[in-house]
mmCIF file of N, CA, C and O in Angstrom:
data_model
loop_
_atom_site.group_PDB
_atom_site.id
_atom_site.type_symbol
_atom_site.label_atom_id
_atom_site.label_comp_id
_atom_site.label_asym_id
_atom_site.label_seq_id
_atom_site.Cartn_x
_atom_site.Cartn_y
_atom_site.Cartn_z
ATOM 1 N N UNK S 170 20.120 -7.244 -14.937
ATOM 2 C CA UNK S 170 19.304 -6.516 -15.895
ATOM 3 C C UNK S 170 17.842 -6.587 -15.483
ATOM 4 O O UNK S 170 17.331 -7.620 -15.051
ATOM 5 N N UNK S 171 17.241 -5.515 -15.629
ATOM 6 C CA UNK S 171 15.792 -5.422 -15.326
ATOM 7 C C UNK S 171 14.881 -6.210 -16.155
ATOM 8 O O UNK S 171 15.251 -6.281 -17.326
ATOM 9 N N UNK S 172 14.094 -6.652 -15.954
ATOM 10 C CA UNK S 172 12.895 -7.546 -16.472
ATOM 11 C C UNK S 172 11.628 -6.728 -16.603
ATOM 12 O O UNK S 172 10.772 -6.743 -17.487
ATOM 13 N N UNK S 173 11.714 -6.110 -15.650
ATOM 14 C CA UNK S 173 10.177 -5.409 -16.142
ATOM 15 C C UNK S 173 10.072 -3.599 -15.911
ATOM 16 O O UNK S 173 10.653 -3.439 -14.837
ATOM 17 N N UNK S 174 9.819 -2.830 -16.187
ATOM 18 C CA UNK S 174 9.550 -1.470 -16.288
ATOM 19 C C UNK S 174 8.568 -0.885 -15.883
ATOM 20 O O UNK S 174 8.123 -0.180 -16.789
ATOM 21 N N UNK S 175 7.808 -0.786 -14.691
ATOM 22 C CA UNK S 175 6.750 0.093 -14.344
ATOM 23 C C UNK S 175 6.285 1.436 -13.925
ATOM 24 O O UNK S 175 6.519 1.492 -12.718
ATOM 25 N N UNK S 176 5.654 2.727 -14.381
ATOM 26 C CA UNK S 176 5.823 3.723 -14.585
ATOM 27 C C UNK S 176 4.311 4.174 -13.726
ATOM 28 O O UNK S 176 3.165 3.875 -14.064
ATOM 29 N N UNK S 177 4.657 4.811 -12.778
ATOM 30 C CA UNK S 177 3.401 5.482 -11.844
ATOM 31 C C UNK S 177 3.090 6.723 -11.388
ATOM 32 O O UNK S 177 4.112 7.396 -11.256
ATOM 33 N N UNK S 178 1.953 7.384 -11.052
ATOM 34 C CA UNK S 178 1.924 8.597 -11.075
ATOM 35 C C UNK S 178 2.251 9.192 -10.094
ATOM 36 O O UNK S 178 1.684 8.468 -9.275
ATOM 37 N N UNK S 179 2.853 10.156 -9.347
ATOM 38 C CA UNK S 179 3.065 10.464 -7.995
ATOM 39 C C UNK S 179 3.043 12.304 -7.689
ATOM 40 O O UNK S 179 3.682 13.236 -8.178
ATOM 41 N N UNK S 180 2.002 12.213 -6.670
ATOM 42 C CA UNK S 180 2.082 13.442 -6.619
ATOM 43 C C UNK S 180 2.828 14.465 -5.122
ATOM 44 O O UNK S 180 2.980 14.062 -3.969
ATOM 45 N N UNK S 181 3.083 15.496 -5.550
ATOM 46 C CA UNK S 181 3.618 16.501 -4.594
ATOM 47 C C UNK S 181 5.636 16.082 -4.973
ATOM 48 O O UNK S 181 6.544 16.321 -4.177
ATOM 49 N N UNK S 182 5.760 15.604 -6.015
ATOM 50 C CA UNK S 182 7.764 15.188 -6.157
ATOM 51 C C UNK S 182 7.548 16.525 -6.773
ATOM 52 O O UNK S 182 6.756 16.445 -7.712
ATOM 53 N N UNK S 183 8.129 18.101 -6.488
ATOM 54 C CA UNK S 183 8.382 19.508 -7.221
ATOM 55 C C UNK S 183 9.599 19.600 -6.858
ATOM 56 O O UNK S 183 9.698 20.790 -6.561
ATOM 57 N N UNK S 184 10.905 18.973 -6.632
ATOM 58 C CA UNK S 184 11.944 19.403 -6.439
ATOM 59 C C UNK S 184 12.875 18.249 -6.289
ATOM 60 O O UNK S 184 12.680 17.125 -5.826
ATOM 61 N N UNK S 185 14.272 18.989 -6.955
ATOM 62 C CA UNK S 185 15.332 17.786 -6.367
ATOM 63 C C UNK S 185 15.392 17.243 -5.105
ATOM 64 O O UNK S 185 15.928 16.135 -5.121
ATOM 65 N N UNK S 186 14.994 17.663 -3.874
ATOM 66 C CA UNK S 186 14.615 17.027 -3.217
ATOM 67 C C UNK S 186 14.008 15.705 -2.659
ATOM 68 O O UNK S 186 14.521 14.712 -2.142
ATOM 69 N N UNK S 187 12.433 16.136 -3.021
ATOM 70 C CA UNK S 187 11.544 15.256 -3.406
ATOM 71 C C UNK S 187 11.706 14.142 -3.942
ATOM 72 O O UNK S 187 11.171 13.099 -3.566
ATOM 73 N N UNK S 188 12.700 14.309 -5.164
ATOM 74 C CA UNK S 188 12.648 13.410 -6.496
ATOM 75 C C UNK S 188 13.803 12.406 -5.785
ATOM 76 O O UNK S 188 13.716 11.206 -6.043
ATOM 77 N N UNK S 189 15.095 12.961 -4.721
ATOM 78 C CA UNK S 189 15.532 11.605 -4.179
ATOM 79 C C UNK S 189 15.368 11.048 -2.887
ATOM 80 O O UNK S 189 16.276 10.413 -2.350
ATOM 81 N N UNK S 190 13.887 11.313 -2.171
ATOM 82 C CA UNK S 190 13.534 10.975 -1.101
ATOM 83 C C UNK S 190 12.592 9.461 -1.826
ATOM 84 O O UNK S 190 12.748 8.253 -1.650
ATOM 85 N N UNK S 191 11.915 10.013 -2.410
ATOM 86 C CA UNK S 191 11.353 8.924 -3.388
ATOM 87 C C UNK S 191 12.215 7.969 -4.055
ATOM 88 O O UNK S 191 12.138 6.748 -3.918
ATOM 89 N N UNK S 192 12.941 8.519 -4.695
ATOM 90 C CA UNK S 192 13.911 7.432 -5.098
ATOM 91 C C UNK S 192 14.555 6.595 -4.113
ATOM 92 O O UNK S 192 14.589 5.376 -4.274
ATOM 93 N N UNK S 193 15.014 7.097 -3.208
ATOM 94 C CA UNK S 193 15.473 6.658 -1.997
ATOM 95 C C UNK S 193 14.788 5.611 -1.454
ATOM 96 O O UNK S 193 15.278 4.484 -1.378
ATOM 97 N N UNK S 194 13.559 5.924 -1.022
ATOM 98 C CA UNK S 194 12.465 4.792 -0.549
ATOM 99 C C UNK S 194 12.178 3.452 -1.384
ATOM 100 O O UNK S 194 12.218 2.288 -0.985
ATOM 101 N N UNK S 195 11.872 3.960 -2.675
ATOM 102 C CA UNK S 195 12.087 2.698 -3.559
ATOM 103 C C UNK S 195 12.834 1.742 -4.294
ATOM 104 O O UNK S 195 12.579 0.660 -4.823
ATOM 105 N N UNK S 196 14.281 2.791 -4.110
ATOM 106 C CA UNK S 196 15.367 2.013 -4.076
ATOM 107 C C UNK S 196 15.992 0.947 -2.928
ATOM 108 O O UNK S 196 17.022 0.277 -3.011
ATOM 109 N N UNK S 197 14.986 1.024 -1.799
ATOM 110 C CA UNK S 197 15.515 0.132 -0.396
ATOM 111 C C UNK S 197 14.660 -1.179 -0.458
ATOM 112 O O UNK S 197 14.847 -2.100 0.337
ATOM 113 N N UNK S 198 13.264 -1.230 -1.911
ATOM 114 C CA UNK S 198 13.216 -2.265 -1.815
ATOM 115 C C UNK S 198 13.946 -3.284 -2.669
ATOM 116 O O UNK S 198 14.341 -3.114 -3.822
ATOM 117 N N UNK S 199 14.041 -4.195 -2.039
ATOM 118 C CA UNK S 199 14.697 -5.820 -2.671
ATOM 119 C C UNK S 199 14.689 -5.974 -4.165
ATOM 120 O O UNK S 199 15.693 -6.188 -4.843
ATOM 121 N N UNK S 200 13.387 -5.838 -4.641
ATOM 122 C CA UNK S 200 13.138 -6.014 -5.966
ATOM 123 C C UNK S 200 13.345 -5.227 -7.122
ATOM 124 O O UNK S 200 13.233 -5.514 -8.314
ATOM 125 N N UNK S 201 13.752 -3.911 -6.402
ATOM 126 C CA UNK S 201 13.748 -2.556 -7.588
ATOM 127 C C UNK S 201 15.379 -2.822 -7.792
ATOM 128 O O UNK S 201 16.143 -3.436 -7.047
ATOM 129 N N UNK S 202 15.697 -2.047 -9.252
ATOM 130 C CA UNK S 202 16.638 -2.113 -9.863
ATOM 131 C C UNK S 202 17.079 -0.827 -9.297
ATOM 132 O O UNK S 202 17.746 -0.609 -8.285
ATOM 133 N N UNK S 203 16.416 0.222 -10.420
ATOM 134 C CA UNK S 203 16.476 1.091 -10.583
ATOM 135 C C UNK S 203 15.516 1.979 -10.891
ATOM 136 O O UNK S 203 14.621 1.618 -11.655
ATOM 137 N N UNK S 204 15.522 3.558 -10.252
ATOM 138 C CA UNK S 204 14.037 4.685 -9.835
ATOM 139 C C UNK S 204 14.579 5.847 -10.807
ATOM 140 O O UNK S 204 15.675 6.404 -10.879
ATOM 141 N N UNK S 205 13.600 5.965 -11.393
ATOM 142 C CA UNK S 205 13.545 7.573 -12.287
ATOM 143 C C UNK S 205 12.403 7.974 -12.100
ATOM 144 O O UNK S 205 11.340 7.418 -12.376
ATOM 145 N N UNK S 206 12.623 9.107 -11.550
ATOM 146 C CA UNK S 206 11.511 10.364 -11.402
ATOM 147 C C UNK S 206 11.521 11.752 -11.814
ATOM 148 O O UNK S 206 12.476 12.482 -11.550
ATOM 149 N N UNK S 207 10.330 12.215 -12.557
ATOM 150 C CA UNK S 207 10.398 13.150 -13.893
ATOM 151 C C UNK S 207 10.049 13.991 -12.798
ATOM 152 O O UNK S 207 9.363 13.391 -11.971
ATOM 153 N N UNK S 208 10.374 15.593 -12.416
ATOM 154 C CA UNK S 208 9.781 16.465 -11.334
ATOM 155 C C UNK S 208 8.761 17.038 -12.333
ATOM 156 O O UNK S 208 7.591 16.921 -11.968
ATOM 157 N N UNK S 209 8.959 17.601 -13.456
ATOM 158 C CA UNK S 209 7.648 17.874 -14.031
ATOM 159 C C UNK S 209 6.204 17.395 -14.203
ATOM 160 O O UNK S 209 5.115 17.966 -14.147
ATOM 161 N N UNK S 210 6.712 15.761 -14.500
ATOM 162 C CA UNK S 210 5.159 15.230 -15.007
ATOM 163 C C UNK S 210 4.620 14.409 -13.550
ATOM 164 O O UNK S 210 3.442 14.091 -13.383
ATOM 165 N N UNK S 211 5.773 14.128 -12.499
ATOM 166 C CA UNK S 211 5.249 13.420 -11.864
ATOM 167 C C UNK S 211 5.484 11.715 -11.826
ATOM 168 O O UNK S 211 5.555 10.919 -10.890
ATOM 169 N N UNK S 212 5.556 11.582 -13.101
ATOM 170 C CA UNK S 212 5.938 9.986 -13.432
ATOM 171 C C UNK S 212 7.025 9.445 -12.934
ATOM 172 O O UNK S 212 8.058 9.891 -13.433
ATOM 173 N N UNK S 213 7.193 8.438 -11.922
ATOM 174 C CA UNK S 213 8.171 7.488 -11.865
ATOM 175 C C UNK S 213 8.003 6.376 -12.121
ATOM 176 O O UNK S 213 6.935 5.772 -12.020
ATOM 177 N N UNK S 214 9.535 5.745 -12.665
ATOM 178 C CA UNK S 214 9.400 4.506 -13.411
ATOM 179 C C UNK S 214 10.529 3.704 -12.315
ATOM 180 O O UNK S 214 11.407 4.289 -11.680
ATOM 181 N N UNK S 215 10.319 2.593 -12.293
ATOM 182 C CA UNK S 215 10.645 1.711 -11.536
ATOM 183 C C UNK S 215 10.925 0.435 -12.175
ATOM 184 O O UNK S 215 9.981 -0.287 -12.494
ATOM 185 N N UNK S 216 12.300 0.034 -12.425
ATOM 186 C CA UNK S 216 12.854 -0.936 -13.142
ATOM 187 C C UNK S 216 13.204 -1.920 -12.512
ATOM 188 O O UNK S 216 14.235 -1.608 -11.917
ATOM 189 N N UNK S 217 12.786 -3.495 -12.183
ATOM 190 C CA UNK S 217 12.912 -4.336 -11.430
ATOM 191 C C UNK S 217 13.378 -5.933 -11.913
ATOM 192 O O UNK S 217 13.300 -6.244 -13.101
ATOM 193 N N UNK S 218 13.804 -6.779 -11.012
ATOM 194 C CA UNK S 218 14.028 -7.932 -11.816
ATOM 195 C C UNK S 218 12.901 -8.891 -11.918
ATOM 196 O O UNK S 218 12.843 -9.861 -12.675
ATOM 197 N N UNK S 219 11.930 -8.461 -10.981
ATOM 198 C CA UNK S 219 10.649 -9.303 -10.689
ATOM 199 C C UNK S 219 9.235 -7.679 -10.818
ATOM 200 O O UNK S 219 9.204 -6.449 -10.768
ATOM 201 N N UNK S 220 8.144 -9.115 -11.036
ATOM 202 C CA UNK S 220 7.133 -8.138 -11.121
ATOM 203 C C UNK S 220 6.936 -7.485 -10.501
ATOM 204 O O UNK S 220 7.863 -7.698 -9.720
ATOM 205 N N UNK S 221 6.066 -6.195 -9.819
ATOM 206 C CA UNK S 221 6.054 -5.248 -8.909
ATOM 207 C C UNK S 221 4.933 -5.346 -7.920
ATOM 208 O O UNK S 221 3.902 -5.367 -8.592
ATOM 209 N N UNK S 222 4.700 -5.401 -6.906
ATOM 210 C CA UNK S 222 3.168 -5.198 -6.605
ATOM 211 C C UNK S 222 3.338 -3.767 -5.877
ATOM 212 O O UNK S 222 4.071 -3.174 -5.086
ATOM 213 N N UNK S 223 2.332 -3.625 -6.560
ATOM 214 C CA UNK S 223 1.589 -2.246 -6.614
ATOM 215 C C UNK S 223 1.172 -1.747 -5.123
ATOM 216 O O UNK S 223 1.195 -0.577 -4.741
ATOM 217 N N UNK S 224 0.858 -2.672 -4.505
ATOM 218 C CA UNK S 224 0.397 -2.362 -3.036
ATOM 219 C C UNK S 224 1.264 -1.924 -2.729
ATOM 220 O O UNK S 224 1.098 -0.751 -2.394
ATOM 221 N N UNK S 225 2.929 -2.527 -2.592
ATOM 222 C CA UNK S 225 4.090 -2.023 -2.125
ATOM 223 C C UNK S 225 4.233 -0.969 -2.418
ATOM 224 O O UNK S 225 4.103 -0.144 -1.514
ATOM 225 N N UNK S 226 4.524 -0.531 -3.633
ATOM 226 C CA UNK S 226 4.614 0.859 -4.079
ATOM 227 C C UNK S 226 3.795 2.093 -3.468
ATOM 228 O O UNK S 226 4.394 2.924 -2.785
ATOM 229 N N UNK S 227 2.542 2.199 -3.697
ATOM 230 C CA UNK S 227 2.116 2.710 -3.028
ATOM 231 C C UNK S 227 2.037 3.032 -1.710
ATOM 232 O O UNK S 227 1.721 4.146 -1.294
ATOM 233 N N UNK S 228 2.400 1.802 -0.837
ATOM 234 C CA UNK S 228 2.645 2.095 0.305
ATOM 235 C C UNK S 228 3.986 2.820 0.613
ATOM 236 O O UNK S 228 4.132 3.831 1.300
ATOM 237 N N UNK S 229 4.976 2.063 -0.065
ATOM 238 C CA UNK S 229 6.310 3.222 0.271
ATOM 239 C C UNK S 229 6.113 4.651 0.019
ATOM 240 O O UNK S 229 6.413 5.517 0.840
ATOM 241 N N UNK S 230 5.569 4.896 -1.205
ATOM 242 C CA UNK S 230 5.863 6.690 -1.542
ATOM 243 C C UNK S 230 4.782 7.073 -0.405
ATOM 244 O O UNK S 230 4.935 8.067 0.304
ATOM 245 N N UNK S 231 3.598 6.142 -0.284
ATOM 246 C CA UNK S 231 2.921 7.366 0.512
ATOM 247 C C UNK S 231 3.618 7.161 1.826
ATOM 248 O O UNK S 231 3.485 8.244 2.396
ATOM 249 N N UNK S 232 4.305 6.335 2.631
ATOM 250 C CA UNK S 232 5.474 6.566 3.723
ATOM 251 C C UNK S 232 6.300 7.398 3.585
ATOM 252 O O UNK S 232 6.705 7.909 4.629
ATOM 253 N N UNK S 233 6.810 7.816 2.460
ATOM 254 C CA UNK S 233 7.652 8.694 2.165
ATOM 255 C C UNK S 233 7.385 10.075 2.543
ATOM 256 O O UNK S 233 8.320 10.794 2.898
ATOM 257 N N UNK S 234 6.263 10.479 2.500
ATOM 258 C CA UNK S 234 5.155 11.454 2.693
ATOM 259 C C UNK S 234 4.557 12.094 0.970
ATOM 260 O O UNK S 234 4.107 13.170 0.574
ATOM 261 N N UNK S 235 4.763 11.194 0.537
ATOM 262 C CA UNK S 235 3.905 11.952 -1.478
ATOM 263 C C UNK S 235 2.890 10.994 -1.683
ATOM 264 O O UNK S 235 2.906 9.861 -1.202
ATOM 265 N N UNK S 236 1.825 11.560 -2.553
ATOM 266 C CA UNK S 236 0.600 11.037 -2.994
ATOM 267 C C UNK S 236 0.884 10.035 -4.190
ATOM 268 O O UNK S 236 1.301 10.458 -5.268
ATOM 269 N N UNK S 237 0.594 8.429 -3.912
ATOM 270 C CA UNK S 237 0.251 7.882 -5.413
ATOM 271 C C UNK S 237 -0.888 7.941 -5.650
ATOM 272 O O UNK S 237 -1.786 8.031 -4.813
ATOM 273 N N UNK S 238 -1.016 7.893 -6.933
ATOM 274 C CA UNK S 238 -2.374 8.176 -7.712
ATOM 275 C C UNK S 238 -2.371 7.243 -8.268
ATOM 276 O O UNK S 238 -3.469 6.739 -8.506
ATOM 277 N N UNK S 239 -0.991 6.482 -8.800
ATOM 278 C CA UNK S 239 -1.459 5.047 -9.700
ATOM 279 C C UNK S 239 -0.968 4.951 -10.563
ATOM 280 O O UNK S 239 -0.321 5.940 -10.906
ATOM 281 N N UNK S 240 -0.942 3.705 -11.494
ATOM 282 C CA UNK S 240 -0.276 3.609 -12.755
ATOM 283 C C UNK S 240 -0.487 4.292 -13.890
ATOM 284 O O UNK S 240 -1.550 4.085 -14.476
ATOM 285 N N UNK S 241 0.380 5.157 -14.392
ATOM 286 C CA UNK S 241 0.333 5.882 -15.590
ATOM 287 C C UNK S 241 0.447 5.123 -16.449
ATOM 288 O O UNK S 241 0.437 5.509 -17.618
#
């Protein structure tokens, strides 16, 4: 079960596509549970058993090739 819930802004996810390349990436790390990504607003949430660091995050999606902007 997840412990913590973190929800971030990400830009350029406009398609099913998008939405599981991202998921994809952040689902390969260790700590994530589970990735939901809204294609409308942009928001993904990231459900984990441990806290998140943010550096990571950001660094994966923007490897991924999409823009973070940051915590919503």
């Amino acid at each position: 079960m997840s412990a913590y819930s973190t929800t971030y802004k990400v830009a350029g996810v406009n398609s099913g596509h998008c939405k599981g390349i991202v998921s994809s990436a952040l689902r390969e790390l260790d700590v994530v549970d589970t990735v939901q990504v809204e294609i409308s607003t942009g928001l993904v949430t990231v459900n984990s058993a441990a806290e998140l660091d943010d550096k990571l995050i950001a660094e994966t999606i923007e490897d991924a090739g999409y823009d973070y902007i940051g915590l919503a």
